[in-house]
XYZ file of C-alpha atoms in Angstrom:
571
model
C -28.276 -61.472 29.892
C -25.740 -59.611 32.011
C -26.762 -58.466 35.499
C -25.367 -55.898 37.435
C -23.886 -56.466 40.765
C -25.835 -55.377 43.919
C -23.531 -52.599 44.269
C -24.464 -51.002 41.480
C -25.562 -47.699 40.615
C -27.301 -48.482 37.327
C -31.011 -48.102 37.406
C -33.583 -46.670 34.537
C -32.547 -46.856 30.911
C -29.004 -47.616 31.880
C -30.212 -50.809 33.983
C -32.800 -52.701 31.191
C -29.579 -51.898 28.533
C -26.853 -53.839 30.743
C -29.946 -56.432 31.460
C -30.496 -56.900 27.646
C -26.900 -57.104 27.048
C -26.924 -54.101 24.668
C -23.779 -52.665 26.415
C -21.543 -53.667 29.212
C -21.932 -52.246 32.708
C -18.826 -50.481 32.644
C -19.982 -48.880 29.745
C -22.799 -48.180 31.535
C -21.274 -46.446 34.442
C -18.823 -44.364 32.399
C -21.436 -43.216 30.307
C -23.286 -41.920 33.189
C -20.065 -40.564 34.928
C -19.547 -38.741 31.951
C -23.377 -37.218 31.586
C -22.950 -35.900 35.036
C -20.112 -34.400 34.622
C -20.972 -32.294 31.349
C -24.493 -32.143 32.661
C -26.031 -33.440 29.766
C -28.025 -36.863 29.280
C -27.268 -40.763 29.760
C -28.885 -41.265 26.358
C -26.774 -38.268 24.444
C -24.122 -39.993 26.264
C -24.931 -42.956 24.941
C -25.077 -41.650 21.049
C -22.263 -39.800 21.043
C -19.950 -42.104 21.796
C -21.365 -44.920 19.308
C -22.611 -47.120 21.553
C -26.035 -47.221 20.314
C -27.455 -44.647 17.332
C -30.434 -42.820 18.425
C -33.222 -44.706 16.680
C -32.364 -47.836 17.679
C -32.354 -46.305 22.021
C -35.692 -45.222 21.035
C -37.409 -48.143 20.050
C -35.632 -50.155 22.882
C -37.378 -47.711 24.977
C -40.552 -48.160 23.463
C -40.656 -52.067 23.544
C -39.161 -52.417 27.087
C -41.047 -49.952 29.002
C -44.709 -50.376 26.536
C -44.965 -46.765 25.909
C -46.183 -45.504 22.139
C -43.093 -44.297 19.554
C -43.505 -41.254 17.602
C -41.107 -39.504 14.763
C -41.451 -36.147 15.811
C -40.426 -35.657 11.832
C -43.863 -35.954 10.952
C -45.708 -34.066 14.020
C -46.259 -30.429 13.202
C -44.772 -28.087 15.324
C -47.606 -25.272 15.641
C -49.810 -28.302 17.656
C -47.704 -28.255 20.452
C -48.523 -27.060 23.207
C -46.308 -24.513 24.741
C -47.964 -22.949 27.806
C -48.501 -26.343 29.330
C -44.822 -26.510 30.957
C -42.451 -23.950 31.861
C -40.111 -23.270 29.683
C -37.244 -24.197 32.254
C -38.917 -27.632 32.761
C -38.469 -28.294 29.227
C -34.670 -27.665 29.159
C -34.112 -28.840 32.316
C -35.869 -32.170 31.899
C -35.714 -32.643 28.008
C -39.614 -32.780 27.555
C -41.780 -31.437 24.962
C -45.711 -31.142 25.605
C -47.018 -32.663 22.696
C -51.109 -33.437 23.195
C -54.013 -32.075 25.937
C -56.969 -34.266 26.062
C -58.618 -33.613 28.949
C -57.196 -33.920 31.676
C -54.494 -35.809 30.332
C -51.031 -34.704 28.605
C -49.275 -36.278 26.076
C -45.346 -35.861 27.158
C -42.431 -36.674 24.461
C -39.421 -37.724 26.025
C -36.450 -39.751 25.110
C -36.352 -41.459 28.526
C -38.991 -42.659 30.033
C -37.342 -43.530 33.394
C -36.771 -40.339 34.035
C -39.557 -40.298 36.819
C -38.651 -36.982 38.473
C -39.186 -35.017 35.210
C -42.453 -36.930 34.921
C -43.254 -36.544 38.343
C -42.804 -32.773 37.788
C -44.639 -32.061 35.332
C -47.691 -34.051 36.904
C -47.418 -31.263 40.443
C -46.803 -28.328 38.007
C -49.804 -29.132 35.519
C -52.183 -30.910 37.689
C -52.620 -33.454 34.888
C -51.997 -36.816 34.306
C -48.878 -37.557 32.245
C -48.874 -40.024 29.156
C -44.844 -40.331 27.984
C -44.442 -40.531 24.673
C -41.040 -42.136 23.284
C -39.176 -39.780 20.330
C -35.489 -40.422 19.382
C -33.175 -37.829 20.933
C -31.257 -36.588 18.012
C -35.297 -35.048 16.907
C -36.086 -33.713 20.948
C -33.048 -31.806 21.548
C -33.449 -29.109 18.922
C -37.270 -28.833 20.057
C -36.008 -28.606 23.610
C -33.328 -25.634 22.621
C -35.955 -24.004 20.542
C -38.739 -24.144 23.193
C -36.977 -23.048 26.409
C -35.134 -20.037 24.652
C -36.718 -16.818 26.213
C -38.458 -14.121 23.997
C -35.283 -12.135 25.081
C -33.019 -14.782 23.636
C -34.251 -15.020 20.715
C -34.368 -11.290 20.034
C -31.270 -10.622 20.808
C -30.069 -13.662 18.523
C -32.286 -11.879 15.307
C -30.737 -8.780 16.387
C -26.698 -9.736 16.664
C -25.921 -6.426 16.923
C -25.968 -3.448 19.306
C -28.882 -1.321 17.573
C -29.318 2.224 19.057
C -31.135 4.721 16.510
C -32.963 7.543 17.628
C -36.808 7.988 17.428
C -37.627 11.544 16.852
C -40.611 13.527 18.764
C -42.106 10.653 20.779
C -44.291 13.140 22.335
C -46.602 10.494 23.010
C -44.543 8.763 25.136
C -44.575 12.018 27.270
C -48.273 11.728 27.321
C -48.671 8.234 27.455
C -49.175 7.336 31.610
C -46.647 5.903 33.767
C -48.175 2.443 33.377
C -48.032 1.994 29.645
C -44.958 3.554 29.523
C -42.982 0.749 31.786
C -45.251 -1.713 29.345
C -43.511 -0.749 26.175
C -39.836 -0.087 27.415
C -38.480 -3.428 26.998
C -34.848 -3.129 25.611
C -34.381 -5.811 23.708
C -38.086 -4.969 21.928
C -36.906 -1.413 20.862
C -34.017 -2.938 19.665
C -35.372 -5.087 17.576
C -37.991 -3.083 15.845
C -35.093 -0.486 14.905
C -33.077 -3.820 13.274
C -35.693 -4.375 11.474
C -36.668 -0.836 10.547
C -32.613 -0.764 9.522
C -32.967 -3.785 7.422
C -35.992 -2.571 5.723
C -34.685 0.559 4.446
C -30.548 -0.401 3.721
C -32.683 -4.159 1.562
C -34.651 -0.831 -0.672
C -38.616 -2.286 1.061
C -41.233 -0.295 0.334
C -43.231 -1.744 3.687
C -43.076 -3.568 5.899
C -45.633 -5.768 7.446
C -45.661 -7.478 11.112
C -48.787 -9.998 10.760
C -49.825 -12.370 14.068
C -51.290 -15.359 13.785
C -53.013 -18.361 15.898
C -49.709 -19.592 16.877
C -47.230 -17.955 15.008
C -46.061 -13.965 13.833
C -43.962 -13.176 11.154
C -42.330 -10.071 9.653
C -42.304 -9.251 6.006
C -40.509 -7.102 3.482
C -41.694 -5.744 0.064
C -39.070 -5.209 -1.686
C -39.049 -4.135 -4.908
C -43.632 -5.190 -5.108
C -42.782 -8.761 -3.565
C -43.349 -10.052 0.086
C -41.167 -11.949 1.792
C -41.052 -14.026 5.406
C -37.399 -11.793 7.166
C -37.813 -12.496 11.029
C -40.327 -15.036 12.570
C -39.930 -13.712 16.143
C -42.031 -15.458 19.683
C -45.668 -15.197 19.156
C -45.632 -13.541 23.052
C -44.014 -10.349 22.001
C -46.869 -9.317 19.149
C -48.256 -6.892 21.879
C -45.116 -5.613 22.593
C -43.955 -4.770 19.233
C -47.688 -2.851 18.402
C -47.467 -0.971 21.674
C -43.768 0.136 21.040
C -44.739 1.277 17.468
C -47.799 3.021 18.607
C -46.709 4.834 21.116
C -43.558 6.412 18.488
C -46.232 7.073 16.051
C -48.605 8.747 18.812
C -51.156 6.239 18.720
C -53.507 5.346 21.381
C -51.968 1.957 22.419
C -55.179 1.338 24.396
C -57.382 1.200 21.419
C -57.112 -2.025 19.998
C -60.215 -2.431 18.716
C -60.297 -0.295 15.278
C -57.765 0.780 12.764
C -55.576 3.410 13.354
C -52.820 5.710 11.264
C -49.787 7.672 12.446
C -46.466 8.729 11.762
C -42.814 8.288 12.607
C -39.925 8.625 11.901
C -36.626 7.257 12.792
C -32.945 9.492 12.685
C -29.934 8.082 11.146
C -27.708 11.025 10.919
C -27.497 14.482 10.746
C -28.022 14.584 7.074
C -30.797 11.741 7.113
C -34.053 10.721 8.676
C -36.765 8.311 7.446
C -40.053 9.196 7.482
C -42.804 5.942 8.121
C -46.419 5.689 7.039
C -48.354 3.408 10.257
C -51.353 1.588 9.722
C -52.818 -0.439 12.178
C -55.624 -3.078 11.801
C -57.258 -5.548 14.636
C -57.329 -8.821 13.059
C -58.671 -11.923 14.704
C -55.785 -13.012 16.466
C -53.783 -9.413 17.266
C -53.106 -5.866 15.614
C -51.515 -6.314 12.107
C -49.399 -3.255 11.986
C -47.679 -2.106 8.445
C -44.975 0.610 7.990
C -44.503 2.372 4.652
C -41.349 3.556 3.955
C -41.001 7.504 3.044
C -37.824 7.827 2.002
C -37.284 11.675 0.815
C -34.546 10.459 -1.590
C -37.035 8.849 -4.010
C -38.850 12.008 -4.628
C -35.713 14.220 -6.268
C -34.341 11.088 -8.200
C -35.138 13.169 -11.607
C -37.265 12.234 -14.506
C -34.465 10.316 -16.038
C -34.263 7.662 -13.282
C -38.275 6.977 -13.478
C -38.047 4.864 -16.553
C -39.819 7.191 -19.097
C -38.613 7.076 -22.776
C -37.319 10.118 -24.908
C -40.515 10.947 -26.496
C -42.525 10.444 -23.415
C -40.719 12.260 -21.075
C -40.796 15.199 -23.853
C -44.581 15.190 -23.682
C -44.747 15.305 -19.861
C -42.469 17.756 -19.434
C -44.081 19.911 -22.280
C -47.749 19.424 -20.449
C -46.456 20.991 -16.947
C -44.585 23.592 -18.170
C -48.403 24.703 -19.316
C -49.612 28.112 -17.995
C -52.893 26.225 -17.189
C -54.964 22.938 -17.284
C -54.651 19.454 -15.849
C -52.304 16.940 -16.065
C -53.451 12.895 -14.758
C -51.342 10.131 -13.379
C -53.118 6.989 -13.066
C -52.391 3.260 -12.228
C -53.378 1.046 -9.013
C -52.122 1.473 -5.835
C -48.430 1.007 -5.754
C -47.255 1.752 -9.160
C -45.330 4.423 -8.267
C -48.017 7.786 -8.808
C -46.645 9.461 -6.102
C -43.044 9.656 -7.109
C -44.114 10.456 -10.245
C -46.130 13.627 -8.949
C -43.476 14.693 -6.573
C -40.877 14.473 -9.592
C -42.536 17.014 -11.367
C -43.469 19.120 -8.385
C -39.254 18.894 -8.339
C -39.087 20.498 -11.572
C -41.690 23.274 -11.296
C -40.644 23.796 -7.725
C -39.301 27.795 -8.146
C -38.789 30.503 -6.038
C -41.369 32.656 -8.631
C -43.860 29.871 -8.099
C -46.582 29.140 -6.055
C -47.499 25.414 -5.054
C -49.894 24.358 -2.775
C -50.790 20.459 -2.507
C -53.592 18.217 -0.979
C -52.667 14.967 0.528
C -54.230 12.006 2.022
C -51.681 12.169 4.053
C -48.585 13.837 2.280
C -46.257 11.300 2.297
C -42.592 13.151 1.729
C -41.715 16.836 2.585
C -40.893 18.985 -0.118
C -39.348 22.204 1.068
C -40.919 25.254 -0.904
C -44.159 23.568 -1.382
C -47.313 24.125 0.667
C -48.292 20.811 1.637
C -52.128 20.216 3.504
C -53.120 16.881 5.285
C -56.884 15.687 4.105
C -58.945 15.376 7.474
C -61.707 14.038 6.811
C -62.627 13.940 10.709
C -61.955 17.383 10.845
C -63.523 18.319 8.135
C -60.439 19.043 6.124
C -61.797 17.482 2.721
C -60.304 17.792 -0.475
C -62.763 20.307 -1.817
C -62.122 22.264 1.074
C -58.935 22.541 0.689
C -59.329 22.739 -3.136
C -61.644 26.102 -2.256
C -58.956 27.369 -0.017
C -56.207 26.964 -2.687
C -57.740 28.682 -5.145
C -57.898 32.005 -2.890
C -54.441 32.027 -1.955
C -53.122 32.726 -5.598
C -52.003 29.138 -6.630
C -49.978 28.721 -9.751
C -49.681 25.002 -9.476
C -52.347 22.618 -7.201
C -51.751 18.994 -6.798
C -54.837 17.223 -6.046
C -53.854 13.897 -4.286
C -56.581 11.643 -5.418
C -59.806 12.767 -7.252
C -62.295 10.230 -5.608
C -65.270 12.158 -5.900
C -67.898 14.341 -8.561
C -67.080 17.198 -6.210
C -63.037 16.978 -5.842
C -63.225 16.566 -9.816
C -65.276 19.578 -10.793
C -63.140 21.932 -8.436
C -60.130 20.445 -9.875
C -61.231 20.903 -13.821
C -62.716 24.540 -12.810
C -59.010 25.354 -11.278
C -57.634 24.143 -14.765
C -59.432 25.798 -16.726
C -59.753 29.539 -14.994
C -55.242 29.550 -15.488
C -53.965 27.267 -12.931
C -51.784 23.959 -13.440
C -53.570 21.035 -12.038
C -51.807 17.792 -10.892
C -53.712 14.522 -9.943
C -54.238 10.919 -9.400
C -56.415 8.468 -10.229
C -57.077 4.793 -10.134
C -57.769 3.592 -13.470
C -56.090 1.202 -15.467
C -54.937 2.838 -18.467
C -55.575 6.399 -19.870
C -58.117 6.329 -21.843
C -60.409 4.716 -19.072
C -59.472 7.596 -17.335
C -61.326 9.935 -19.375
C -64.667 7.538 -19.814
C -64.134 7.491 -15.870
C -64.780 11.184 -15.447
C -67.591 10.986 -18.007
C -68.796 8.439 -15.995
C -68.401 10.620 -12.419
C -70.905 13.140 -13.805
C -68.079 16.057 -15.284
C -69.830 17.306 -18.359
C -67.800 16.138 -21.976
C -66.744 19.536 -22.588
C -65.762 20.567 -19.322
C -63.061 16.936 -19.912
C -62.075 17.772 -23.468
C -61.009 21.771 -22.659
C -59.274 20.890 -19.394
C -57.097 18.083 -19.718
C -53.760 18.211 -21.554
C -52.501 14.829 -20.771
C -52.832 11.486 -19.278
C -49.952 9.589 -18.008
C -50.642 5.690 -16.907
C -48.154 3.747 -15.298
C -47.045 0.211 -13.424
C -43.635 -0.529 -11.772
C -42.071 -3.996 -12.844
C -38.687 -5.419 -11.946
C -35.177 -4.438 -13.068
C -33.188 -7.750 -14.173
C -30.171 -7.550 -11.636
C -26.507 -7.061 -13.478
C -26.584 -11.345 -13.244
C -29.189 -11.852 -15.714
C -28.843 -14.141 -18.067
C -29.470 -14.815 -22.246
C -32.476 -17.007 -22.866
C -34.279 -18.560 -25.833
C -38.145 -18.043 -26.524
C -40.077 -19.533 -29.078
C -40.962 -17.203 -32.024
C -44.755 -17.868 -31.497
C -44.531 -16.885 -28.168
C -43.008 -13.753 -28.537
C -45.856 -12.693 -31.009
C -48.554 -13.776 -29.007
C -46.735 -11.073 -26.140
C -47.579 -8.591 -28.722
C -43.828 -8.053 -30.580
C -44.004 -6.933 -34.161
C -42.652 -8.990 -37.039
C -39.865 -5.900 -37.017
C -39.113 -6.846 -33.996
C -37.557 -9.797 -34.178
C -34.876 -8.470 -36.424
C -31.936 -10.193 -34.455
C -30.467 -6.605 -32.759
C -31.609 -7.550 -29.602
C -31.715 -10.784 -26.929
C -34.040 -11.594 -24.320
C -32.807 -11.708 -20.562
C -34.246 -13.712 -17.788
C -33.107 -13.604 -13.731
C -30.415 -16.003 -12.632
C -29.947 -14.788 -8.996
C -26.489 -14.020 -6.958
C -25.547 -12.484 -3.636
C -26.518 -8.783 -4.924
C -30.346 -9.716 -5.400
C -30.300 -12.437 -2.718
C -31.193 -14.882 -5.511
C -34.012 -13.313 -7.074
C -32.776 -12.333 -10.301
C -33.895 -8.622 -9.755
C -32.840 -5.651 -7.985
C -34.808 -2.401 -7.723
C -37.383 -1.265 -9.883
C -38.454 0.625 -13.719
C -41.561 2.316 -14.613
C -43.309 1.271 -17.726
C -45.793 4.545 -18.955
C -48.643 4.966 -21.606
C -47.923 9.073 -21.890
C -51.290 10.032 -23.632
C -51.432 13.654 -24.857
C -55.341 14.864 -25.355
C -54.984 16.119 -28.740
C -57.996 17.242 -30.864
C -58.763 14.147 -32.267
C -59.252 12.919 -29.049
C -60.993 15.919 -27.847
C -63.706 15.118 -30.249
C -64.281 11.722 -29.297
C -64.813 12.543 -26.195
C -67.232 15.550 -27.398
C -69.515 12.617 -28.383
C -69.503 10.808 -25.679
C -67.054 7.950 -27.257
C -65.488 4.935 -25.080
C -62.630 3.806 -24.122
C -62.172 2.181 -26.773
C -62.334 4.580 -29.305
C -59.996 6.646 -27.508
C -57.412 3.893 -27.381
C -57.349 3.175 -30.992
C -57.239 6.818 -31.930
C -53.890 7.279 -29.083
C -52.803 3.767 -31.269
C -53.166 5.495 -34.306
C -51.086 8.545 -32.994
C -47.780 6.474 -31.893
C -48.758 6.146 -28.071
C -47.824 2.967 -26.938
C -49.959 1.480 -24.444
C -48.836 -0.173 -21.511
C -47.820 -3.693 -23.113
C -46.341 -1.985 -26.123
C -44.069 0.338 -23.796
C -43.325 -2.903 -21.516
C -41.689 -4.857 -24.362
C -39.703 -1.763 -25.411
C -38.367 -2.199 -21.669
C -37.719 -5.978 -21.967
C -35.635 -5.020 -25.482
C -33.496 -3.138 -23.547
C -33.086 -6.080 -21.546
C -33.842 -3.723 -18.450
C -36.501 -6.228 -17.344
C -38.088 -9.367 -18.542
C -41.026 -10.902 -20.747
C -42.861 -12.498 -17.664
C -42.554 -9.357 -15.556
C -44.189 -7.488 -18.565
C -46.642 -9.938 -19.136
C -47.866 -9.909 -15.690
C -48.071 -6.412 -14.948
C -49.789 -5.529 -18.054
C -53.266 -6.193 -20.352
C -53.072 -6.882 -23.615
């Protein structure tokens, strides 16, 4: 063993490792010199230059001073506990508050001589301090990512100077001085506008900012998936819900029930984005979602929307009626709106009156009379329905027929030489029909009124990488292809994933439709009562394809492919 003179300055970690002749005093003392001068630590010191690897100073540590040794590999990050030391203790001293028991706190540190950070945290926290030894190649990235400000990290997820405009914040107007000041934090605003940006140049339909116990996350749907984009500090959740609020005239205040506004952010002259906002108190903070309203995806045309030749002919044929009712139906994001607000496009005339009925209208359409559902107010559907029909309406679009009375308006405004347009949520269209029997509308009231059903889901388009792949014959049958099929004209894609889809295999979406005219066949059956059933094998036996049928016509194409199909659709 090799001890230092009396002159030394070698005390701590540096001392027992020139005792237990792991390294030579010199060593020693240079390695020291040089922490001090690049004001980092002995021990980094110590690593970097190869004296001793980082392991190997931990469990010397361990053994020499009898403290306990822990891989902080295995300890999960969301235990620790973050408010226990100031973040500038941390990064100062190299500590990482692992454990509260009590009145005692767990402490990982590489170097457990280091009695002034100990000593620290025992005045700031009033506790006493158990050291726990980790290697210091696994504490200095915790250290980094624990003593970086809220406004750090921000500004590292934004990396870029953001500076959209928000138009008519009148709410910030009204809001009071106080919650004002609360909500303008700059590097905040920023970063809700990156991510708005993000959201809407990746093609997401919404996007979701979700708190947690001890974590929040920001999501994307793009193109009907979720996925994690930004996890940013847990202590800016009540920042980013009061900024949004207050933009989409919310009371920032209430925090205890849902609420629903509006916004809508300005990129240009020639283009703003409208944004749906929900908010909903959930146990640990307001989950807030944002759908995208982007006015583009309501005058794409029928010939981007996915339908095929013979379908699209029917559609088109049924609202260029004088009079009755035409149905879209499918669950909630399948893409009903669009649809309605295509065909609005085409009928939209100067010799033509629309008037529509939304809960709430979700894209302006310039030339169309367009009424937000209040149900507070008392602005219902079938009040609005009543009002329509005395302002000399050639076309009515009906948002959503949830109720006996919303439906028997609706039919009665088909059938007395007006052109009805609706939604609703059913999952094909013949259970449409056997739905409305089943609301209380009278058979023949449904057989006279309704000229045709359209049912739809959105799956997703295989990105220009996709690639050939093999399926077993048996397979493909049991999917529902024909013996025809299988002729040999065609091959089957799958996703392979690049830079353009970020790895996914897909980019952007295609409908897939079951266009069911009511003929009189059909008519009848419903005349006596008949189910769903019935009705589906009669649309069979008149060429309609149903929803799986119109699905594998899609992944023929090779526009999308058999597992998207299969899991989008019944057979």
């Amino acid at each position: 063993m090799v001890a230092n003179s009396p002159q030394s300055p070698l005390n701590g970690l540096a001392r027992a490792l020139v005792q237990a002749g792991r390294i030579k005093e010199v060593e020693a003392e240079m390695l020291l010199t040089q922490a001090a001068a690049t004001r980092t630590s002995f021990i980094e010191q110590l690593v970097n230059n190869k004296k001793i690897s980082s392991p190997d100073v931990a469990r010397f540590a361990a053994d020499t001073f009898g403290y306990p040794l822990l891989d902080l590999s295995a300890f999960d990050d969301a235990h620790i506990q973050r408010s226990a030391i100031d973040r500038k203790l941390i990064a100062t001293h190299r500590v990482v508050p692992l454990h509260k028991r009590g009145n005692r706190l767990s402490v990982a540190i590489a170097d457990p001589t280091n009695l002034r950070a100990l000593d620290e945290i025992r005045f700031q926290t009033g506790m006493a301090v158990d050291p726990v030894i980790v290697e210091e190649s696994q504490l200095a990235p915790l250290v980094t990512k624990l003593s970086e400000s809220a406004e750090d990290v921000l500004k590292s997820l934004t990396n870029e100077d953001i500076n959209l405009e928000f138009s008519d914040e009148e709410a910030t107007e009204k809001a009071d001085d106080a919650s004002a000041l609360e909500v303008d934090d700059a590097p905040v605003v920023k970063f809700i506008q990156k991510m708005l940006l993000d959201a809407i140049n990746d093609g997401a339909s919404d996007i979701h900012f979700e708190p947690y116990e001890k974590s929040y996350r920001i999501r994307f749907r793009t193109d009907g998936v979720l996925r994690e984009i930004a996890a940013p500090p847990l202590v800016i959740k009540e920042k980013i819900a009061s900024r949004i609020k207050v933009i989409s005239r919310l009371n920032i205040a209430e925090k205890r029930v849902p609420q629903d506004g509006r916004m809508r952010l300005v990129l240009s002259r020639s283009r703003a984005i409208d944004f749906r906002v929900s908010t909903l108190p959930t146990m640990y903070g307001e989950k807030i979602v944002l759908r995208i309203l982007d006015p583009s995806s309501a005058t794409l045309g029928i010939e981007a929307l996915g339908y095929e030749p013979e379908q699209k002919s029917l559609l088109l044929d049924a609202i260029q009626r004088p009079y009755g009712m035409v149905l879209v139906t499918g669950p909630t994001g399948s893409g009903k709106t669009v649809s309605l607000y295509t065909c609005l496009n085409i009928l939209n005339k100067p010799g033509i009156n629309i008037s529509t009925a939304e809960d709430p209208a979700e894209i302006p359409l310039p030339g169309i009379n367009q009424v937000n559902i209040d149900d507070r107010q008392g602005l219902t559907f079938p009040v609005a329905l009543k009002a329509f029909l005395r302002q000399d309406p050639d076309i009515i679009m009906v948002g959503e027929i949830r109720d006996l009375e919303t439906a028997e308006i609706s039919i009665k405004a088909a059938q007395t030489g007006h052109m009805v347009l609706s939604t609703l949520h059913t999952n094909d269209a013949p259970s449409t029909l056997t739905r409305l029997m089943n609301m209380g509308i009278p058979t023949f009231n449904i057989a006279s009124s309704i000229l045709l059903i359209t049912a739809q889901r959105l799956v997703r388009r295989l990105c220009s990488c996709k690639k050939p792949i093999d399926v077993p014959v048996a397979t493909l049958q049991n999917a529902g292809f024909a013996e025809d099929d299988m002729d040999g004209s065609w091959k089957l894609y799958g996703p392979e994933g690049c830079e353009r889809c970020k790895g996914s295999g897909y980019k952007g979406r295609v409908g897939i439709y079951q266009v069911m005219p009511v003929t009189e066949a059909i008519q009848r059956i419903i005349m006596t009562s008949g189910t769903s059933l019935d009705i589906a094998e009669q649309a069979r036996k008149e060429g309609v394809n149903d929803l799986r049928r119109s699905g594998l016509l899609k992944v023929k194409q090779g526009l999308t492919s058999l597992d998207e199909v299969l899991g989008s659709t019944n057979e």
